[in-house]
């Protein structure tokens, strides 16, 4: 089914550049056009940032959601139909996707290949999703952010979900997951896939459950298999599979404060107990590998027994499942299928590091993909913040992708504003992790904004921020006048009194007199003191009055 | 000057209990009434949380902002006029304030005394601020949060600042700082002091600068001394003093990306260079100690050379000043004056721990009081989040009090909504730190909310959260109906499909059949499988349909 068959669906989507920046393309050796967002600065310099927004922010691109995005990667795959990124990487071949990703991450293509070959990074790119701009997920690359979308039985429409996808990638979502559980699951997914510039992930068990009327006991390998094939054919790039929820692990959750909170995990637990059989996801895992390999779809091994509260973090049920995920990771890799491993959830700060260490040890450094984790449970309505505190830290320790949490987590389904808040909050967590890991590009971005701040280049400061519109709007609340955007004072202190202004004068003075060392300052300062006092009289005259 | 003399000022303040809770008092051995906030739960239990809101949330209290709060501590100080909390603690005496604090923190009074005696905790309580409810700041107590208030030359009024103070303490601010820099500094402070149930801090150099027309070169020890005495007389509980900004350190900031960003630090740096003299705050520090001791005002030794950007974190200028703050800490303690030490600012995650370790080593574990720190500079308008990421971690490592940051940081002055967002965000960071430090009270709170969530006690979940009103409002957006507040499903999944619901059934089943261990589940499960399948049919009938 194509988007065109749904002409009655009329999504209104957001297009046009983000304030203060424009689309910029770098052309690789093979002629691939790699996008970035170029921020032009008032001092004549510019700063390029990683761009996930696709053609929607390019005024020169024609966008028709009924036709879908251009199928750019279609031509790339010729002669490569029968192998995966992992397969080619093992064979020493640098694929077009690897070349594209290398330019995007500003690293060598051979390094990308070697990281994919050893399974420490994945490039989720279903060959039936040619609209996607290749990206890589791995601890030695920029930390990525996923945004969850999807309507449910109680709420939301196809149109809303398509705009949420465009909106989420506009603000920096590196992948999106369609978690729809209501009606029109296939149709919603079709609209998202044909229009998504980023990889799309799903949890096939949700649709399979709909097919059997919502009763997990009625699920079967056959129904699940057909659902996975349907989704792979459609172009889904990665699928969450809760194949680690084994019959013998289920009772380990009985004494938890919050039992099993993963939807997929609870469905499989119910099935296992109902039939007293081992999970069909586990017993048929090799067949599942064969299906995914045929499309180069990436596994995201789900943590169905992840903790749902601070009290349950790092318990036996969670780590027992992780061991099984490690076993499944090895099986998939042997079959050239790319693998990510999912992680918690709800974890107090002092137990975060252990999650990364165990995952790397048990799963051979497969890219770790965590939900938050929330560092406390007492702040529903602020769980984007409670979880960003955990996400930044787990990212610092090596987690490759962070699944965002919106302010509505635990309370309701996110609207468009919640999606933006969630994405920006998680870009902060991911970037803070990149900084702590010593990523040169991350440091450059902070330095560029800090320099603009110190030099009172207000518009540059706004444009270099993750959300230029809100930064400018907040400044306008206190100092709306346009001259204030170039004034040598900030709204915190006012014109008469500004620490940065004083500092600039102290600095200019120190530089002017070569007072850049402890020794220098003691040399002949006294006669220069008066001179400074004279200049000091000017210090407090705001530029706007000059 | 008393509040009554300002009858023309008409602050409208927020009173009444926080939704779902009521004021509760515990009476100590000496008869002191220690407040807490009691949350009544629908299962007949209740949960008491630490309460900073003062009489404003007590319907039985009469509030008149023109008279000010009751001067409760006035009677406590008899016979203790001539010594400080530190002095009495050293002498082995448990003061009324220590007894009050012990009940509030649920620890032994002797433990409070010993922590104060060794300088590892402070009780900021000016004997001229009898309206305050004593609280303690130290690494072995609950992590505290400060909210900054204060109008500037460009914005805000006395009325607004008084309401901001009441509003900030309502949501959990443990102390407030009045950083007013405009006109009416004394008057604004008087209104805040007479009506504040929490300790009030200031930065006297701001008012001193106003007195000399805003030119730092015109400042003198005499002007500063008189300003400090004026503020101590008024009842200020702690004062930030940037006495560590020494002449020889100033040039160390010349090559920074953002120079000197502390207002007090830049003022003193300008003075030092103008006169080529050592800071009068440093050369007159002993006299300053004598003044503060006379009122039992606590030092908050300011970090005037703190980094203003990620690039400048942990540099030579910052740590050189910290060494001097350690020297000043020893001098003040010898004179029985309580001391806190202030910290950054802007620090990437991997450099946070070193800040706490150095402060504890150089300043003899004096309570560390940090501003954030921001873990990245690229998100103005979201700096409450960038800084909460850093604050939670620095709190975990031992910082005793966290100075909040609002969404308006670097952009403008916070309004009432920003103040609430900043306080709630920092309560999250402080609580996450308490959890990571293994505080039993913190874990109990998380468990209480998680249990309510798991048992679908929606109203209990809202009422146990840091912001019940917003949590409930978000739930209403998706499921407004009152029955939904008791429905056995959550709005994320809808009635037909809910992981927590499935888990409850799995759990009930496992418990019922004694399947709480790996061994048990393998014993005679098969015959019980059919029975579960029969019950399974009910699993998806929502309670509201029964």
Coordinates of N, CA, C and O in Angstrom, one line a residue, chain A residues 23-26 32-37 49-58 61 69-74 76 85 96-102 104-105 122-126 129-137 144 169-170 173-176 193-200 237:
Chain A
X23 N 20.2 24.8 5.2 CA 20.7 23.5 4.8 C 22.0 23.6 4.0 O 22.1 24.5 3.2
X24 N 22.9 22.8 4.4 CA 24.2 22.8 3.7 C 24.5 21.3 3.3 O 24.3 20.4 4.1
X25 N 25.0 21.1 2.1 CA 25.4 19.7 1.7 C 26.9 19.6 1.5 O 27.5 20.4 0.9
X26 N 27.4 18.5 2.0 CA 28.8 18.1 1.7 C 28.7 16.9 0.7 O 28.0 16.0 0.9
X32 N 27.7 11.4 -3.0 CA 26.5 11.4 -2.1 C 26.5 12.8 -1.4 O 27.5 13.3 -0.9
X33 N 25.3 13.4 -1.3 CA 25.1 14.7 -0.7 C 24.7 14.5 0.8 O 23.6 14.0 1.1
X34 N 25.7 14.9 1.7 CA 25.5 14.7 3.1 C 25.0 16.0 3.7 O 25.7 17.0 3.6
X35 N 23.8 16.0 4.4 CA 23.3 17.2 4.9 C 23.9 17.7 6.2 O 24.3 16.8 7.0
X36 N 24.0 19.0 6.4 CA 24.2 19.5 7.7 C 23.5 20.9 7.8 O 23.0 21.3 6.8
X37 N 23.4 21.4 9.0 CA 22.7 22.7 9.3 C 23.8 23.7 9.5 O 24.5 23.6 10.5
X49 N 26.2 22.1 12.1 CA 25.8 21.1 13.1 C 25.1 19.9 12.4 O 24.6 20.0 11.3
X50 N 25.2 18.8 13.1 CA 24.6 17.5 12.6 C 23.1 17.8 12.3 O 22.4 18.4 13.1
X51 N 22.6 17.3 11.2 CA 21.2 17.6 10.8 C 20.4 16.3 10.5 O 20.8 15.5 9.6
X52 N 19.3 16.2 11.2 CA 18.5 15.0 11.1 C 17.1 15.3 10.4 O 16.3 14.4 10.2
X53 N 17.0 16.6 10.0 CA 15.6 17.0 9.6 C 15.2 16.7 8.2 O 14.1 16.9 7.8
X54 N 16.1 16.2 7.4 CA 15.8 15.8 6.0 C 15.4 16.9 5.1 O 15.7 18.1 5.4
X55 N 14.7 16.7 4.0 CA 14.4 17.7 3.0 C 13.4 18.8 3.5 O 13.3 19.9 3.0
X56 N 12.8 18.5 4.7 CA 11.7 19.4 5.2 C 12.3 20.8 5.5 O 11.6 21.8 5.5
X57 N 13.6 20.9 5.8 CA 14.2 22.2 6.2 C 14.9 22.8 5.0 O 15.6 23.8 5.2
X58 N 14.8 22.2 3.8 CA 15.5 22.7 2.6 C 14.5 23.3 1.7 O 13.7 22.7 1.1
X61 N 13.9 22.0 -1.8 CA 13.3 20.6 -1.9 C 11.8 20.7 -2.1 O 11.2 21.6 -1.4
X69 N 9.1 10.9 0.4 CA 10.4 11.5 0.1 C 11.0 10.8 -1.0 O 10.7 9.7 -1.4
X70 N 12.0 11.5 -1.7 CA 12.8 10.8 -2.8 C 13.4 9.5 -2.3 O 13.9 9.5 -1.2
X71 N 13.4 8.5 -3.2 CA 13.9 7.2 -2.8 C 15.4 7.1 -3.1 O 15.9 6.2 -3.9
X72 N 16.2 8.0 -2.5 CA 17.6 8.2 -2.8 C 18.4 6.9 -2.8 O 19.2 6.7 -3.7
X73 N 18.2 6.1 -1.8 CA 19.1 5.0 -1.6 C 18.8 3.8 -2.6 O 19.6 2.8 -2.6
X74 N 17.7 4.0 -3.4 CA 17.3 2.9 -4.3 C 18.5 2.5 -5.2 O 18.8 1.3 -5.4
X76 N 21.6 2.9 -4.7 CA 22.8 2.5 -4.0 C 22.9 1.0 -3.8 O 24.0 0.4 -3.7
X85 N 24.7 -4.8 6.0 CA 25.8 -3.9 6.4 C 26.9 -4.7 7.2 O 28.1 -4.5 6.9
X96 N 28.0 2.3 0.4 CA 27.6 3.7 0.3 C 27.1 4.3 1.6 O 27.4 5.4 2.0
X97 N 26.4 3.4 2.4 CA 25.8 3.9 3.7 C 27.0 4.3 4.6 O 26.9 5.2 5.3
X98 N 28.0 3.4 4.6 CA 29.2 3.7 5.5 C 29.9 5.0 5.1 O 30.3 5.8 5.9
X99 N 30.0 5.2 3.8 CA 30.7 6.4 3.3 C 29.9 7.6 3.7 O 30.4 8.6 4.1
X100 N 28.5 7.5 3.6 CA 27.6 8.6 3.9 C 27.7 8.9 5.4 O 27.9 10.1 5.8
X101 N 27.7 7.9 6.2 CA 27.8 8.0 7.7 C 29.1 8.6 8.1 O 29.2 9.5 9.0
X102 N 30.2 8.2 7.4 CA 31.5 8.7 7.8 C 31.6 10.2 7.6 O 32.1 11.0 8.5
X104 N 29.1 12.2 7.6 CA 28.2 12.8 8.6 C 28.8 13.0 10.0 O 28.6 13.9 10.7
X105 N 29.6 11.9 10.4 CA 30.2 11.9 11.7 C 31.6 12.5 11.7 O 32.3 12.6 12.7
X122 N 25.9 -0.1 14.6 CA 24.9 -0.5 13.6 C 24.5 0.6 12.7 O 24.4 1.8 13.2
X123 N 24.1 0.3 11.5 CA 23.5 1.2 10.5 C 22.2 0.7 10.2 O 22.1 -0.1 9.3
X124 N 21.1 1.1 10.9 CA 19.8 0.6 10.6 C 19.2 1.1 9.3 O 18.9 2.3 9.3
X125 N 19.2 0.3 8.3 CA 18.8 0.8 7.0 C 18.2 -0.4 6.2 O 18.9 -1.0 5.4
X126 N 16.9 -0.6 6.3 CA 16.2 -1.6 5.6 C 16.2 -1.2 4.1 O 16.0 -0.1 3.7
X129 N 13.6 0.8 2.7 CA 13.3 2.1 3.2 C 14.4 3.1 2.6 O 15.2 3.7 3.3
X130 N 14.3 3.2 1.2 CA 15.3 4.0 0.5 C 15.2 5.5 0.8 O 16.1 6.3 0.4
X131 N 14.2 5.9 1.5 CA 14.0 7.4 1.8 C 14.9 7.8 2.9 O 15.1 9.0 3.1
X132 N 15.5 6.9 3.7 CA 16.2 7.3 4.9 C 17.6 7.8 4.6 O 18.3 7.4 3.6
X133 N 18.1 8.8 5.4 CA 19.5 9.2 5.3 C 20.3 8.4 6.3 O 20.0 8.5 7.5
X134 N 21.2 7.6 5.8 CA 21.9 6.7 6.7 C 22.5 7.4 7.9 O 23.1 8.5 7.8
X135 N 22.5 6.7 9.0 CA 23.1 7.2 10.3 C 23.6 5.9 11.0 O 23.2 4.8 10.8
X136 N 24.5 6.2 12.0 CA 25.1 5.1 12.7 C 24.9 5.2 14.2 O 24.9 6.3 14.8
X137 N 24.8 4.1 14.9 CA 24.6 4.0 16.3 C 25.7 3.2 16.9 O 25.8 2.0 16.7
X144 N 23.1 9.2 20.0 CA 21.9 9.4 19.3 C 20.6 9.5 20.2 O 20.7 9.0 21.3
X169 N 12.1 15.1 14.1 CA 13.4 15.0 13.3 C 13.9 16.5 13.1 O 15.1 16.7 13.1
X170 N 12.9 17.4 13.0 CA 13.3 18.8 12.9 C 14.2 19.3 14.1 O 15.2 20.0 13.9
X173 N 15.7 14.4 16.4 CA 15.5 13.0 16.6 C 16.3 12.2 15.6 O 16.1 12.5 14.4
X174 N 17.2 11.3 16.0 CA 18.0 10.5 15.0 C 17.3 9.3 14.5 O 17.6 8.8 13.4
X175 N 16.3 8.8 15.2 CA 15.4 7.7 14.8 C 14.1 8.0 15.4 O 14.0 8.7 16.4
X176 N 13.0 7.4 14.8 CA 11.7 7.4 15.5 C 11.2 6.0 15.6 O 11.6 5.1 14.8
X193 N 6.8 5.8 7.3 CA 8.0 5.3 6.6 C 8.2 6.0 5.3 O 9.4 6.4 5.0
X194 N 7.2 6.3 4.5 CA 7.4 6.9 3.2 C 7.8 8.4 3.3 O 8.4 9.0 2.4
X195 N 7.7 8.9 4.5 CA 8.0 10.4 4.7 C 9.1 10.6 5.7 O 9.4 11.7 6.0
X196 N 9.7 9.5 6.3 CA 10.7 9.7 7.3 C 12.1 9.7 6.8 O 12.6 8.8 6.1
X197 N 12.9 10.8 7.1 CA 14.3 10.8 6.7 C 15.2 10.1 7.6 O 16.4 10.0 7.4
X198 N 14.7 9.6 8.7 CA 15.5 8.8 9.7 C 15.0 7.4 9.8 O 13.8 7.1 9.4
X199 N 15.8 6.5 10.3 CA 15.4 5.1 10.5 C 14.1 5.0 11.4 O 14.0 5.8 12.3
X200 N 13.2 4.0 11.0 CA 12.0 3.8 11.8 C 12.1 2.5 12.5 O 12.4 1.5 11.8
X237 N 13.2 -0.2 9.8 CA 14.6 -0.4 9.8 C 15.2 -1.2 11.0 O 16.2 -1.8 10.9

